[in-house]
Amino acid sequence: AEGYRRVDCREPDNALVNQYETGDGEWMLLAMVQEDKLWPGLCRALERPDLLADPRFGTRAERRARAKELYAIVAPILASRDYDHWRKALDEQSVTFTHVARLESLVHDPQLEAAGILRNGRDSRGRAVRSIASPIAVDGCPPLETRPAPSVGQHTDEVLGELGYDEAARAALRSRRAIR
């Protein structure tokens, strides 16, 4: 699209609203839109209080002007420890961030769980699986357990029977290969 520019996280316009890889290969997104308020907490979480006195990063304008330089400092620090460490450290300092989740980790996501988005269900072999709940909720109706889609032809006899086709009529359709 015109006007769209792909941003390389290694060359950010703003190092405090940027993605970073942690030591265990996970990714996080710093989302410090209130950076003047959150900057001191980030420095404490990174165990780099010296950055608070660093004149290169004293103001929002200076941090933005030196975003690549700041990224070069922050990225190796975040890469030095695993995501769980940083989640705790950043939470303790009330720094705004999020986990950049992989698809396979979403089935254990506590926020999706708390919001009721994940449901227990069954696959086509009857095994327990986790699934996305229906986005439609009707007041007074409990949510149904998710289940797999029917296989091709699974309900043919039921549907045709409800439409008035007796066993002989269905057999005739099968002999002409109109149904399985």
mmCIF file with all atom_site columns, C-alpha atoms in Angstrom, residues 6-164:
data_model
loop_
_atom_site.group_PDB
_atom_site.id
_atom_site.type_symbol
_atom_site.label_atom_id
_atom_site.label_alt_id
_atom_site.label_comp_id
_atom_site.label_asym_id
_atom_site.label_entity_id
_atom_site.label_seq_id
_atom_site.pdbx_PDB_ins_code
_atom_site.Cartn_x
_atom_site.Cartn_y
_atom_site.Cartn_z
_atom_site.occupancy
_atom_site.B_iso_or_equiv
_atom_site.pdbx_formal_charge
_atom_site.auth_seq_id
_atom_site.auth_comp_id
_atom_site.auth_asym_id
_atom_site.auth_atom_id
_atom_site.pdbx_PDB_model_num
ATOM 1   C CA . ARG A 1 6   ? 8.144   -1.835  6.649  1.00 0.00 ? 6   ARG A CA 1
ATOM 2   C CA . VAL A 1 7   ? 10.130  -1.067  9.792  1.00 0.00 ? 7   VAL A CA 1
ATOM 3   C CA . ASP A 1 8   ? 13.150  -3.164  10.660 1.00 0.00 ? 8   ASP A CA 1
ATOM 4   C CA . CYS A 1 9   ? 13.186  -3.573  14.449 1.00 0.00 ? 9   CYS A CA 1
ATOM 5   C CA . ARG A 1 10  ? 16.999  -3.260  14.342 1.00 0.00 ? 10  ARG A CA 1
ATOM 6   C CA . GLU A 1 11  ? 16.667  0.240   12.901 1.00 0.00 ? 11  GLU A CA 1
ATOM 7   C CA . PRO A 1 12  ? 13.700  1.728   14.756 1.00 0.00 ? 12  PRO A CA 1
ATOM 8   C CA . ASP A 1 13  ? 12.400  5.268   14.652 1.00 0.00 ? 13  ASP A CA 1
ATOM 9   C CA . ASN A 1 14  ? 11.520  4.761   18.314 1.00 0.00 ? 14  ASN A CA 1
ATOM 10  C CA . ALA A 1 15  ? 13.438  2.180   20.357 1.00 0.00 ? 15  ALA A CA 1
ATOM 11  C CA . LEU A 1 16  ? 10.792  2.278   23.086 1.00 0.00 ? 16  LEU A CA 1
ATOM 12  C CA . VAL A 1 17  ? 7.987   1.158   20.776 1.00 0.00 ? 17  VAL A CA 1
ATOM 13  C CA . ASN A 1 18  ? 9.789   -1.730  19.177 1.00 0.00 ? 18  ASN A CA 1
ATOM 14  C CA . GLN A 1 19  ? 10.186  -5.507  19.115 1.00 0.00 ? 19  GLN A CA 1
ATOM 15  C CA . TYR A 1 20  ? 13.009  -7.292  20.932 1.00 0.00 ? 20  TYR A CA 1
ATOM 16  C CA . GLU A 1 21  ? 14.127  -10.893 21.116 1.00 0.00 ? 21  GLU A CA 1
ATOM 17  C CA . THR A 1 22  ? 14.734  -12.359 24.569 1.00 0.00 ? 22  THR A CA 1
ATOM 18  C CA . GLY A 1 23  ? 17.379  -14.878 25.525 1.00 0.00 ? 23  GLY A CA 1
ATOM 19  C CA . ASP A 1 24  ? 15.085  -17.864 25.051 1.00 0.00 ? 24  ASP A CA 1
ATOM 20  C CA . GLY A 1 25  ? 14.068  -16.913 21.513 1.00 0.00 ? 25  GLY A CA 1
ATOM 21  C CA . GLU A 1 26  ? 10.773  -15.330 22.510 1.00 0.00 ? 26  GLU A CA 1
ATOM 22  C CA . TRP A 1 27  ? 9.833   -11.860 21.309 1.00 0.00 ? 27  TRP A CA 1
ATOM 23  C CA . MET A 1 28  ? 8.376   -8.908  23.155 1.00 0.00 ? 28  MET A CA 1
ATOM 24  C CA . LEU A 1 29  ? 7.073   -5.565  22.050 1.00 0.00 ? 29  LEU A CA 1
ATOM 25  C CA . LEU A 1 30  ? 7.904   -2.563  24.184 1.00 0.00 ? 30  LEU A CA 1
ATOM 26  C CA . ALA A 1 31  ? 4.911   -0.261  23.870 1.00 0.00 ? 31  ALA A CA 1
ATOM 27  C CA . MET A 1 32  ? 6.034   2.773   25.843 1.00 0.00 ? 32  MET A CA 1
ATOM 28  C CA . VAL A 1 33  ? 3.739   5.427   24.383 1.00 0.00 ? 33  VAL A CA 1
ATOM 29  C CA . GLN A 1 34  ? 4.051   7.277   27.722 1.00 0.00 ? 34  GLN A CA 1
ATOM 30  C CA . GLU A 1 35  ? 7.801   7.098   27.505 1.00 0.00 ? 35  GLU A CA 1
ATOM 31  C CA . ASP A 1 36  ? 8.599   10.123  29.700 1.00 0.00 ? 36  ASP A CA 1
ATOM 32  C CA . LYS A 1 37  ? 6.657   8.467   32.516 1.00 0.00 ? 37  LYS A CA 1
ATOM 33  C CA . LEU A 1 38  ? 7.947   4.918   31.844 1.00 0.00 ? 38  LEU A CA 1
ATOM 34  C CA . TRP A 1 39  ? 11.588  5.603   30.922 1.00 0.00 ? 39  TRP A CA 1
ATOM 35  C CA . PRO A 1 40  ? 12.876  5.498   34.535 1.00 0.00 ? 40  PRO A CA 1
ATOM 36  C CA . GLY A 1 41  ? 11.105  2.180   35.154 1.00 0.00 ? 41  GLY A CA 1
ATOM 37  C CA . LEU A 1 42  ? 12.599  0.668   32.016 1.00 0.00 ? 42  LEU A CA 1
ATOM 38  C CA . CYS A 1 43  ? 16.085  1.737   33.088 1.00 0.00 ? 43  CYS A CA 1
ATOM 39  C CA . ARG A 1 44  ? 15.508  0.088   36.488 1.00 0.00 ? 44  ARG A CA 1
ATOM 40  C CA . ALA A 1 45  ? 14.101  -3.100  34.921 1.00 0.00 ? 45  ALA A CA 1
ATOM 41  C CA . LEU A 1 46  ? 17.120  -3.301  32.603 1.00 0.00 ? 46  LEU A CA 1
ATOM 42  C CA . GLU A 1 47  ? 19.391  -2.741  35.615 1.00 0.00 ? 47  GLU A CA 1
ATOM 43  C CA . ARG A 1 48  ? 20.834  0.278   33.817 1.00 0.00 ? 48  ARG A CA 1
ATOM 44  C CA . PRO A 1 49  ? 20.013  3.278   36.048 1.00 0.00 ? 49  PRO A CA 1
ATOM 45  C CA . ASP A 1 50  ? 23.030  5.011   34.489 1.00 0.00 ? 50  ASP A CA 1
ATOM 46  C CA . LEU A 1 51  ? 20.937  5.558   31.352 1.00 0.00 ? 51  LEU A CA 1
ATOM 47  C CA . LEU A 1 52  ? 18.785  8.012   33.323 1.00 0.00 ? 52  LEU A CA 1
ATOM 48  C CA . ALA A 1 53  ? 21.769  10.343  33.638 1.00 0.00 ? 53  ALA A CA 1
ATOM 49  C CA . ASP A 1 54  ? 22.982  9.764   30.083 1.00 0.00 ? 54  ASP A CA 1
ATOM 50  C CA . PRO A 1 55  ? 22.489  13.093  28.255 1.00 0.00 ? 55  PRO A CA 1
ATOM 51  C CA . ARG A 1 56  ? 21.970  11.268  24.931 1.00 0.00 ? 56  ARG A CA 1
ATOM 52  C CA . PHE A 1 57  ? 18.646  9.934   26.246 1.00 0.00 ? 57  PHE A CA 1
ATOM 53  C CA . GLY A 1 58  ? 17.537  12.710  28.611 1.00 0.00 ? 58  GLY A CA 1
ATOM 54  C CA . THR A 1 59  ? 14.400  13.723  26.701 1.00 0.00 ? 59  THR A CA 1
ATOM 55  C CA . ARG A 1 60  ? 11.906  12.033  24.428 1.00 0.00 ? 60  ARG A CA 1
ATOM 56  C CA . ALA A 1 61  ? 13.277  14.016  21.471 1.00 0.00 ? 61  ALA A CA 1
ATOM 57  C CA . GLU A 1 62  ? 16.835  12.891  22.248 1.00 0.00 ? 62  GLU A CA 1
ATOM 58  C CA . ARG A 1 63  ? 15.764  9.246   22.657 1.00 0.00 ? 63  ARG A CA 1
ATOM 59  C CA . ARG A 1 64  ? 13.946  9.380   19.313 1.00 0.00 ? 64  ARG A CA 1
ATOM 60  C CA . ALA A 1 65  ? 16.850  11.113  17.553 1.00 0.00 ? 65  ALA A CA 1
ATOM 61  C CA . ARG A 1 66  ? 19.150  8.354   18.866 1.00 0.00 ? 66  ARG A CA 1
ATOM 62  C CA . ALA A 1 67  ? 16.707  5.456   18.513 1.00 0.00 ? 67  ALA A CA 1
ATOM 63  C CA . LYS A 1 68  ? 19.172  3.188   16.744 1.00 0.00 ? 68  LYS A CA 1
ATOM 64  C CA . GLU A 1 69  ? 21.823  3.906   19.361 1.00 0.00 ? 69  GLU A CA 1
ATOM 65  C CA . LEU A 1 70  ? 19.346  3.198   22.162 1.00 0.00 ? 70  LEU A CA 1
ATOM 66  C CA . TYR A 1 71  ? 18.249  -0.003  20.430 1.00 0.00 ? 71  TYR A CA 1
ATOM 67  C CA . ALA A 1 72  ? 21.899  -1.099  20.298 1.00 0.00 ? 72  ALA A CA 1
ATOM 68  C CA . ILE A 1 73  ? 22.029  -0.764  24.092 1.00 0.00 ? 73  ILE A CA 1
ATOM 69  C CA . VAL A 1 74  ? 18.627  -2.285  24.948 1.00 0.00 ? 74  VAL A CA 1
ATOM 70  C CA . ALA A 1 75  ? 18.608  -5.241  22.506 1.00 0.00 ? 75  ALA A CA 1
ATOM 71  C CA . PRO A 1 76  ? 21.604  -7.134  23.949 1.00 0.00 ? 76  PRO A CA 1
ATOM 72  C CA . ILE A 1 77  ? 20.339  -6.587  27.481 1.00 0.00 ? 77  ILE A CA 1
ATOM 73  C CA . LEU A 1 78  ? 16.941  -8.084  26.646 1.00 0.00 ? 78  LEU A CA 1
ATOM 74  C CA . ALA A 1 79  ? 18.667  -10.905 24.743 1.00 0.00 ? 79  ALA A CA 1
ATOM 75  C CA . SER A 1 80  ? 20.693  -11.773 27.841 1.00 0.00 ? 80  SER A CA 1
ATOM 76  C CA . ARG A 1 81  ? 17.781  -13.274 29.806 1.00 0.00 ? 81  ARG A CA 1
ATOM 77  C CA . ASP A 1 82  ? 14.622  -15.203 29.070 1.00 0.00 ? 82  ASP A CA 1
ATOM 78  C CA . TYR A 1 83  ? 11.158  -13.790 28.517 1.00 0.00 ? 83  TYR A CA 1
ATOM 79  C CA . ASP A 1 84  ? 9.844   -14.797 31.955 1.00 0.00 ? 84  ASP A CA 1
ATOM 80  C CA . HIS A 1 85  ? 12.589  -12.775 33.641 1.00 0.00 ? 85  HIS A CA 1
ATOM 81  C CA . TRP A 1 86  ? 11.733  -9.688  31.593 1.00 0.00 ? 86  TRP A CA 1
ATOM 82  C CA . ARG A 1 87  ? 7.999   -10.148 32.065 1.00 0.00 ? 87  ARG A CA 1
ATOM 83  C CA . LYS A 1 88  ? 8.475   -10.007 35.827 1.00 0.00 ? 88  LYS A CA 1
ATOM 84  C CA . ALA A 1 89  ? 11.027  -7.182  35.756 1.00 0.00 ? 89  ALA A CA 1
ATOM 85  C CA . LEU A 1 90  ? 8.952   -4.998  33.426 1.00 0.00 ? 90  LEU A CA 1
ATOM 86  C CA . ASP A 1 91  ? 5.714   -5.746  35.301 1.00 0.00 ? 91  ASP A CA 1
ATOM 87  C CA . GLU A 1 92  ? 7.370   -4.712  38.576 1.00 0.00 ? 92  GLU A CA 1
ATOM 88  C CA . GLN A 1 93  ? 8.227   -1.355  37.006 1.00 0.00 ? 93  GLN A CA 1
ATOM 89  C CA . SER A 1 94  ? 4.798   -0.988  35.292 1.00 0.00 ? 94  SER A CA 1
ATOM 90  C CA . VAL A 1 95  ? 6.462   -0.766  31.880 1.00 0.00 ? 95  VAL A CA 1
ATOM 91  C CA . THR A 1 96  ? 4.027   -1.329  29.018 1.00 0.00 ? 96  THR A CA 1
ATOM 92  C CA . PHE A 1 97  ? 4.947   -4.307  26.827 1.00 0.00 ? 97  PHE A CA 1
ATOM 93  C CA . THR A 1 98  ? 3.424   -7.417  25.364 1.00 0.00 ? 98  THR A CA 1
ATOM 94  C CA . HIS A 1 99  ? 4.537   -10.878 24.437 1.00 0.00 ? 99  HIS A CA 1
ATOM 95  C CA . VAL A 1 100 ? 4.697   -11.479 20.702 1.00 0.00 ? 100 VAL A CA 1
ATOM 96  C CA . ALA A 1 101 ? 3.144   -14.913 20.940 1.00 0.00 ? 101 ALA A CA 1
ATOM 97  C CA . ARG A 1 102 ? 3.664   -17.800 18.577 1.00 0.00 ? 102 ARG A CA 1
ATOM 98  C CA . LEU A 1 103 ? 0.603   -19.672 17.409 1.00 0.00 ? 103 LEU A CA 1
ATOM 99  C CA . GLU A 1 104 ? 1.494   -22.781 19.421 1.00 0.00 ? 104 GLU A CA 1
ATOM 100 C CA . SER A 1 105 ? 1.706   -20.794 22.660 1.00 0.00 ? 105 SER A CA 1
ATOM 101 C CA . LEU A 1 106 ? -1.746  -19.231 22.279 1.00 0.00 ? 106 LEU A CA 1
ATOM 102 C CA . VAL A 1 107 ? -3.516  -22.349 23.559 1.00 0.00 ? 107 VAL A CA 1
ATOM 103 C CA . HIS A 1 108 ? -2.023  -21.572 26.981 1.00 0.00 ? 108 HIS A CA 1
ATOM 104 C CA . ASP A 1 109 ? -2.475  -17.788 26.907 1.00 0.00 ? 109 ASP A CA 1
ATOM 105 C CA . PRO A 1 110 ? -3.900  -16.627 30.267 1.00 0.00 ? 110 PRO A CA 1
ATOM 106 C CA . GLN A 1 111 ? -5.615  -13.565 28.778 1.00 0.00 ? 111 GLN A CA 1
ATOM 107 C CA . LEU A 1 112 ? -7.411  -15.613 26.124 1.00 0.00 ? 112 LEU A CA 1
ATOM 108 C CA . GLU A 1 113 ? -8.383  -18.087 28.824 1.00 0.00 ? 113 GLU A CA 1
ATOM 109 C CA . ALA A 1 114 ? -9.729  -15.386 31.156 1.00 0.00 ? 114 ALA A CA 1
ATOM 110 C CA . ALA A 1 115 ? -11.725 -13.797 28.321 1.00 0.00 ? 115 ALA A CA 1
ATOM 111 C CA . GLY A 1 116 ? -13.403 -17.134 27.554 1.00 0.00 ? 116 GLY A CA 1
ATOM 112 C CA . ILE A 1 117 ? -11.977 -17.211 24.032 1.00 0.00 ? 117 ILE A CA 1
ATOM 113 C CA . LEU A 1 118 ? -10.472 -20.671 24.428 1.00 0.00 ? 118 LEU A CA 1
ATOM 114 C CA . ARG A 1 119 ? -12.777 -23.650 24.815 1.00 0.00 ? 119 ARG A CA 1
ATOM 115 C CA . ASN A 1 120 ? -12.315 -27.348 25.324 1.00 0.00 ? 120 ASN A CA 1
ATOM 116 C CA . GLY A 1 121 ? -13.527 -29.475 22.443 1.00 0.00 ? 121 GLY A CA 1
ATOM 117 C CA . ARG A 1 122 ? -13.099 -32.768 20.629 1.00 0.00 ? 122 ARG A CA 1
ATOM 118 C CA . ASP A 1 123 ? -11.382 -33.547 17.358 1.00 0.00 ? 123 ASP A CA 1
ATOM 119 C CA . SER A 1 124 ? -12.759 -35.920 14.725 1.00 0.00 ? 124 SER A CA 1
ATOM 120 C CA . ARG A 1 125 ? -11.402 -38.898 16.673 1.00 0.00 ? 125 ARG A CA 1
ATOM 121 C CA . GLY A 1 126 ? -12.965 -37.775 19.937 1.00 0.00 ? 126 GLY A CA 1
ATOM 122 C CA . ARG A 1 127 ? -9.711  -36.593 21.519 1.00 0.00 ? 127 ARG A CA 1
ATOM 123 C CA . ALA A 1 128 ? -9.744  -33.530 23.780 1.00 0.00 ? 128 ALA A CA 1
ATOM 124 C CA . VAL A 1 129 ? -8.439  -30.375 22.070 1.00 0.00 ? 129 VAL A CA 1
ATOM 125 C CA . ARG A 1 130 ? -8.373  -26.633 22.719 1.00 0.00 ? 130 ARG A CA 1
ATOM 126 C CA . SER A 1 131 ? -10.244 -24.472 20.256 1.00 0.00 ? 131 SER A CA 1
ATOM 127 C CA . ILE A 1 132 ? -11.413 -20.921 19.681 1.00 0.00 ? 132 ILE A CA 1
ATOM 128 C CA . ALA A 1 133 ? -14.886 -20.290 21.040 1.00 0.00 ? 133 ALA A CA 1
ATOM 129 C CA . SER A 1 134 ? -17.626 -18.959 18.825 1.00 0.00 ? 134 SER A CA 1
ATOM 130 C CA . PRO A 1 135 ? -17.603 -15.164 18.665 1.00 0.00 ? 135 PRO A CA 1
ATOM 131 C CA . ILE A 1 136 ? -21.406 -15.245 18.927 1.00 0.00 ? 136 ILE A CA 1
ATOM 132 C CA . ALA A 1 137 ? -22.934 -15.348 22.392 1.00 0.00 ? 137 ALA A CA 1
ATOM 133 C CA . VAL A 1 138 ? -26.666 -15.470 23.095 1.00 0.00 ? 138 VAL A CA 1
ATOM 134 C CA . ASP A 1 139 ? -27.755 -14.293 26.534 1.00 0.00 ? 139 ASP A CA 1
ATOM 135 C CA . GLY A 1 140 ? -29.194 -17.173 28.522 1.00 0.00 ? 140 GLY A CA 1
ATOM 136 C CA . CYS A 1 141 ? -27.692 -19.883 26.300 1.00 0.00 ? 141 CYS A CA 1
ATOM 137 C CA . PRO A 1 142 ? -24.591 -21.628 27.598 1.00 0.00 ? 142 PRO A CA 1
ATOM 138 C CA . PRO A 1 143 ? -21.744 -21.972 25.111 1.00 0.00 ? 143 PRO A CA 1
ATOM 139 C CA . LEU A 1 144 ? -21.559 -25.294 23.317 1.00 0.00 ? 144 LEU A CA 1
ATOM 140 C CA . GLU A 1 145 ? -18.486 -27.478 23.328 1.00 0.00 ? 145 GLU A CA 1
ATOM 141 C CA . THR A 1 146 ? -16.675 -27.078 20.064 1.00 0.00 ? 146 THR A CA 1
ATOM 142 C CA . ARG A 1 147 ? -16.694 -30.065 17.770 1.00 0.00 ? 147 ARG A CA 1
ATOM 143 C CA . PRO A 1 148 ? -15.183 -30.934 14.421 1.00 0.00 ? 148 PRO A CA 1
ATOM 144 C CA . ALA A 1 149 ? -16.973 -30.280 11.161 1.00 0.00 ? 149 ALA A CA 1
ATOM 145 C CA . PRO A 1 150 ? -18.825 -33.320 9.841  1.00 0.00 ? 150 PRO A CA 1
ATOM 146 C CA . SER A 1 151 ? -17.107 -35.485 7.293  1.00 0.00 ? 151 SER A CA 1
ATOM 147 C CA . VAL A 1 152 ? -18.372 -35.422 3.717  1.00 0.00 ? 152 VAL A CA 1
ATOM 148 C CA . GLY A 1 153 ? -21.665 -37.291 3.558  1.00 0.00 ? 153 GLY A CA 1
ATOM 149 C CA . GLN A 1 154 ? -21.816 -37.933 7.301  1.00 0.00 ? 154 GLN A CA 1
ATOM 150 C CA . HIS A 1 155 ? -25.422 -36.696 7.606  1.00 0.00 ? 155 HIS A CA 1
ATOM 151 C CA . THR A 1 156 ? -26.706 -37.514 4.109  1.00 0.00 ? 156 THR A CA 1
ATOM 152 C CA . ASP A 1 157 ? -29.133 -40.217 5.248  1.00 0.00 ? 157 ASP A CA 1
ATOM 153 C CA . GLU A 1 158 ? -30.491 -38.068 8.080  1.00 0.00 ? 158 GLU A CA 1
ATOM 154 C CA . VAL A 1 159 ? -31.037 -35.022 5.873  1.00 0.00 ? 159 VAL A CA 1
ATOM 155 C CA . LEU A 1 160 ? -32.604 -36.955 2.997  1.00 0.00 ? 160 LEU A CA 1
ATOM 156 C CA . GLY A 1 161 ? -34.771 -38.884 5.440  1.00 0.00 ? 161 GLY A CA 1
ATOM 157 C CA . GLU A 1 162 ? -36.067 -35.603 6.891  1.00 0.00 ? 162 GLU A CA 1
ATOM 158 C CA . LEU A 1 163 ? -36.833 -34.482 3.323  1.00 0.00 ? 163 LEU A CA 1
ATOM 159 C CA . GLY A 1 164 ? -38.975 -37.589 2.755  1.00 0.00 ? 164 GLY A CA 1
#
